[in-house]
Amino acid sequence: MVPAALAQTLFGALQPAGASTLTIYSSLDLSAAEPLIDAFQRDNPGVAVNYHELQTVDIYERVLNESDGDGATADLVISSAMDLQMKLANDGYARRVPLAHGSVWPSWANWRDTAIALTYEPAVMVYHKPSFEAADVPRTRAALISFLDAEQDAFYGRIATYDIERAGVGFLFLARDAEHNRDIWDLVRAMGRSGVKLYSNSSSILERVSDGRFAIGYNILGSYASAWAARNPDLGIVLPTDYTIIMSRIALVPVSAQAPDLAGRFLDFMMSRQGQDIMAAEAKLPALHPQLTGANTADGLRAEAGDKLRPIAVSPALLVYLDQVRRARFIDRWNDTLSQR
């Protein structure tokens, strides 16, 4: 059964006869997507956009089922589930797209002109500023371990992170931690000793850190953290100085797309300097375009963190996170380590 969209909106519904319709499946919040769609339609006034906001797993299953069924699915798919997007591309469900801006795109962010990274979003630590008036904020994972062990009584039950069994981005971030840091399980053990709270989404953690119920949130998606910090002055953000993982939202055009040329046009717009500038300034997502500078851009993050950034490459290597045996073994270790004292 095909899942229902969280939100479905038709932009530009009142179009002249013969107008084109672009259908998009996306995990990006409608409010963030709207300025991009509005700008695209100003340059393409004869195009209606049928936008479906879906969960990442629902996007994957819907493209799979529709492509294998009647052969008609979305024209463009945008998702933060890098592994699932890569699986669609690798399994032949996405088509190669001529890209006007492909020559300037980083090689790690473009797999065969088929799966394209659009954003540059860090995994950050967040903290409740008033809770650290008398203590230094941990800025590395080693410092966080030391802090949790030293302040266990005062901060017990006040640290949170994603539940990696329920949050795909949480699993991805921790799996990358394990690749970059052989001591990451010491941190998981320290969080367990400190009564860590687990959540399936960013908002639950950010709300509780903002109001002081929690002191620290670990491995939180930076784009969401920045949006919360703009509204909540007590919420602080740290780019870990040992290394900072960078994830990206991936776009692809399904093989079964009904309007692939139109999808390619919208994808090119999102890769353009204009589209990426709107993404950074209005959608509040860190833009990837190599030639953009300033706040909320890859260049801005590099200026702040230097060579400590670790972007996740768009490649078949992402498929390792979907191996069910490996995944189950990793989750078992996570649960066992959390329970150790």
mmCIF file with all atom_site columns, C-alpha atoms in Angstrom, residues 120-127 137-141 144 159-162 169-170 173-174 177 187 191 202 205-206 209 215-229 235-247 286 296 301 304-305 308-310:
data_model
loop_
_atom_site.group_PDB
_atom_site.id
_atom_site.type_symbol
_atom_site.label_atom_id
_atom_site.label_alt_id
_atom_site.label_comp_id
_atom_site.label_asym_id
_atom_site.label_entity_id
_atom_site.label_seq_id
_atom_site.pdbx_PDB_ins_code
_atom_site.Cartn_x
_atom_site.Cartn_y
_atom_site.Cartn_z
_atom_site.occupancy
_atom_site.B_iso_or_equiv
_atom_site.pdbx_formal_charge
_atom_site.auth_seq_id
_atom_site.auth_comp_id
_atom_site.auth_asym_id
_atom_site.auth_atom_id
_atom_site.pdbx_PDB_model_num
ATOM 1  C CA . TYR A 1 120 ? 26.045 20.731 3.325  1.00 0.00 ? 120 TYR A CA 1
ATOM 2  C CA . GLU A 1 121 ? 24.581 20.035 6.765  1.00 0.00 ? 121 GLU A CA 1
ATOM 3  C CA . PRO A 1 122 ? 26.776 19.414 9.824  1.00 0.00 ? 122 PRO A CA 1
ATOM 4  C CA . ALA A 1 123 ? 26.125 17.118 12.756 1.00 0.00 ? 123 ALA A CA 1
ATOM 5  C CA . VAL A 1 124 ? 26.529 19.376 15.798 1.00 0.00 ? 124 VAL A CA 1
ATOM 6  C CA . MET A 1 125 ? 26.415 19.385 19.561 1.00 0.00 ? 125 MET A CA 1
ATOM 7  C CA . VAL A 1 126 ? 23.855 21.715 21.121 1.00 0.00 ? 126 VAL A CA 1
ATOM 8  C CA . TYR A 1 127 ? 23.810 22.987 24.692 1.00 0.00 ? 127 TYR A CA 1
ATOM 9  C CA . VAL A 1 137 ? 31.290 23.655 26.994 1.00 0.00 ? 137 VAL A CA 1
ATOM 10 C CA . PRO A 1 138 ? 32.781 20.389 25.625 1.00 0.00 ? 138 PRO A CA 1
ATOM 11 C CA . ARG A 1 139 ? 33.995 20.909 22.055 1.00 0.00 ? 139 ARG A CA 1
ATOM 12 C CA . THR A 1 140 ? 35.427 17.485 21.275 1.00 0.00 ? 140 THR A CA 1
ATOM 13 C CA . ARG A 1 141 ? 34.148 13.986 21.884 1.00 0.00 ? 141 ARG A CA 1
ATOM 14 C CA . LEU A 1 144 ? 32.417 15.373 26.293 1.00 0.00 ? 144 LEU A CA 1
ATOM 15 C CA . ILE A 1 159 ? 21.913 14.620 27.759 1.00 0.00 ? 159 ILE A CA 1
ATOM 16 C CA . ALA A 1 160 ? 20.035 13.487 24.658 1.00 0.00 ? 160 ALA A CA 1
ATOM 17 C CA . THR A 1 161 ? 20.731 12.081 21.227 1.00 0.00 ? 161 THR A CA 1
ATOM 18 C CA . TYR A 1 162 ? 18.917 10.257 18.446 1.00 0.00 ? 162 TYR A CA 1
ATOM 19 C CA . VAL A 1 169 ? 20.022 10.230 10.395 1.00 0.00 ? 169 VAL A CA 1
ATOM 20 C CA . GLY A 1 170 ? 21.041 9.218  13.913 1.00 0.00 ? 170 GLY A CA 1
ATOM 21 C CA . PHE A 1 173 ? 25.864 9.896  12.079 1.00 0.00 ? 173 PHE A CA 1
ATOM 22 C CA . LEU A 1 174 ? 26.897 7.285  14.636 1.00 0.00 ? 174 LEU A CA 1
ATOM 23 C CA . ASP A 1 177 ? 31.491 8.340  14.079 1.00 0.00 ? 177 ASP A CA 1
ATOM 24 C CA . LEU A 1 187 ? 31.348 8.136  24.458 1.00 0.00 ? 187 LEU A CA 1
ATOM 25 C CA . MET A 1 191 ? 26.203 8.740  27.741 1.00 0.00 ? 191 MET A CA 1
ATOM 26 C CA . SER A 1 202 ? 15.475 16.668 16.241 1.00 0.00 ? 202 SER A CA 1
ATOM 27 C CA . ILE A 1 205 ? 15.724 17.236 21.647 1.00 0.00 ? 205 ILE A CA 1
ATOM 28 C CA . LEU A 1 206 ? 16.069 20.878 20.622 1.00 0.00 ? 206 LEU A CA 1
ATOM 29 C CA . VAL A 1 209 ? 17.737 21.744 25.419 1.00 0.00 ? 209 VAL A CA 1
ATOM 30 C CA . ALA A 1 215 ? 21.933 20.434 28.982 1.00 0.00 ? 215 ALA A CA 1
ATOM 31 C CA . ILE A 1 216 ? 23.440 18.781 25.905 1.00 0.00 ? 216 ILE A CA 1
ATOM 32 C CA . GLY A 1 217 ? 22.253 17.238 22.645 1.00 0.00 ? 217 GLY A CA 1
ATOM 33 C CA . TYR A 1 218 ? 24.741 15.132 20.674 1.00 0.00 ? 218 TYR A CA 1
ATOM 34 C CA . ASN A 1 219 ? 24.928 14.576 16.878 1.00 0.00 ? 219 ASN A CA 1
ATOM 35 C CA . ILE A 1 220 ? 22.006 16.873 16.085 1.00 0.00 ? 220 ILE A CA 1
ATOM 36 C CA . LEU A 1 221 ? 21.337 17.921 12.488 1.00 0.00 ? 221 LEU A CA 1
ATOM 37 C CA . GLY A 1 222 ? 22.796 21.414 12.280 1.00 0.00 ? 222 GLY A CA 1
ATOM 38 C CA . SER A 1 223 ? 20.227 22.921 9.910  1.00 0.00 ? 223 SER A CA 1
ATOM 39 C CA . TYR A 1 224 ? 17.453 22.236 12.425 1.00 0.00 ? 224 TYR A CA 1
ATOM 40 C CA . ALA A 1 225 ? 19.627 23.371 15.337 1.00 0.00 ? 225 ALA A CA 1
ATOM 41 C CA . SER A 1 226 ? 20.322 26.708 13.633 1.00 0.00 ? 226 SER A CA 1
ATOM 42 C CA . ALA A 1 227 ? 16.623 27.314 13.022 1.00 0.00 ? 227 ALA A CA 1
ATOM 43 C CA . TRP A 1 228 ? 15.867 26.656 16.709 1.00 0.00 ? 228 TRP A CA 1
ATOM 44 C CA . ALA A 1 229 ? 18.783 28.802 17.901 1.00 0.00 ? 229 ALA A CA 1
ATOM 45 C CA . LEU A 1 235 ? 20.417 27.359 22.709 1.00 0.00 ? 235 LEU A CA 1
ATOM 46 C CA . GLY A 1 236 ? 24.097 27.166 21.794 1.00 0.00 ? 236 GLY A CA 1
ATOM 47 C CA . ILE A 1 237 ? 25.671 25.226 18.916 1.00 0.00 ? 237 ILE A CA 1
ATOM 48 C CA . VAL A 1 238 ? 29.108 23.602 18.711 1.00 0.00 ? 238 VAL A CA 1
ATOM 49 C CA . LEU A 1 239 ? 30.818 22.286 15.597 1.00 0.00 ? 239 LEU A CA 1
ATOM 50 C CA . PRO A 1 240 ? 32.989 19.570 17.188 1.00 0.00 ? 240 PRO A CA 1
ATOM 51 C CA . THR A 1 241 ? 36.628 20.558 16.757 1.00 0.00 ? 241 THR A CA 1
ATOM 52 C CA . ASP A 1 242 ? 37.983 17.004 16.513 1.00 0.00 ? 242 ASP A CA 1
ATOM 53 C CA . TYR A 1 243 ? 35.850 16.424 13.384 1.00 0.00 ? 243 TYR A CA 1
ATOM 54 C CA . THR A 1 244 ? 32.410 17.399 12.131 1.00 0.00 ? 244 THR A CA 1
ATOM 55 C CA . ILE A 1 245 ? 30.352 15.038 9.997  1.00 0.00 ? 245 ILE A CA 1
ATOM 56 C CA . ILE A 1 246 ? 28.544 16.604 7.033  1.00 0.00 ? 246 ILE A CA 1
ATOM 57 C CA . MET A 1 247 ? 25.434 15.045 5.504  1.00 0.00 ? 247 MET A CA 1
ATOM 58 C CA . PRO A 1 286 ? 23.484 25.170 4.247  1.00 0.00 ? 286 PRO A CA 1
ATOM 59 C CA . ASN A 1 296 ? 24.961 29.106 5.786  1.00 0.00 ? 296 ASN A CA 1
ATOM 60 C CA . LEU A 1 301 ? 31.486 26.284 7.362  1.00 0.00 ? 301 LEU A CA 1
ATOM 61 C CA . GLU A 1 304 ? 34.823 28.194 10.652 1.00 0.00 ? 304 GLU A CA 1
ATOM 62 C CA . ALA A 1 305 ? 35.955 24.565 10.931 1.00 0.00 ? 305 ALA A CA 1
ATOM 63 C CA . LYS A 1 308 ? 37.804 19.187 10.431 1.00 0.00 ? 308 LYS A CA 1
ATOM 64 C CA . LEU A 1 309 ? 34.755 18.768 8.168  1.00 0.00 ? 309 LEU A CA 1
ATOM 65 C CA . ARG A 1 310 ? 33.981 15.223 7.022  1.00 0.00 ? 310 ARG A CA 1
#
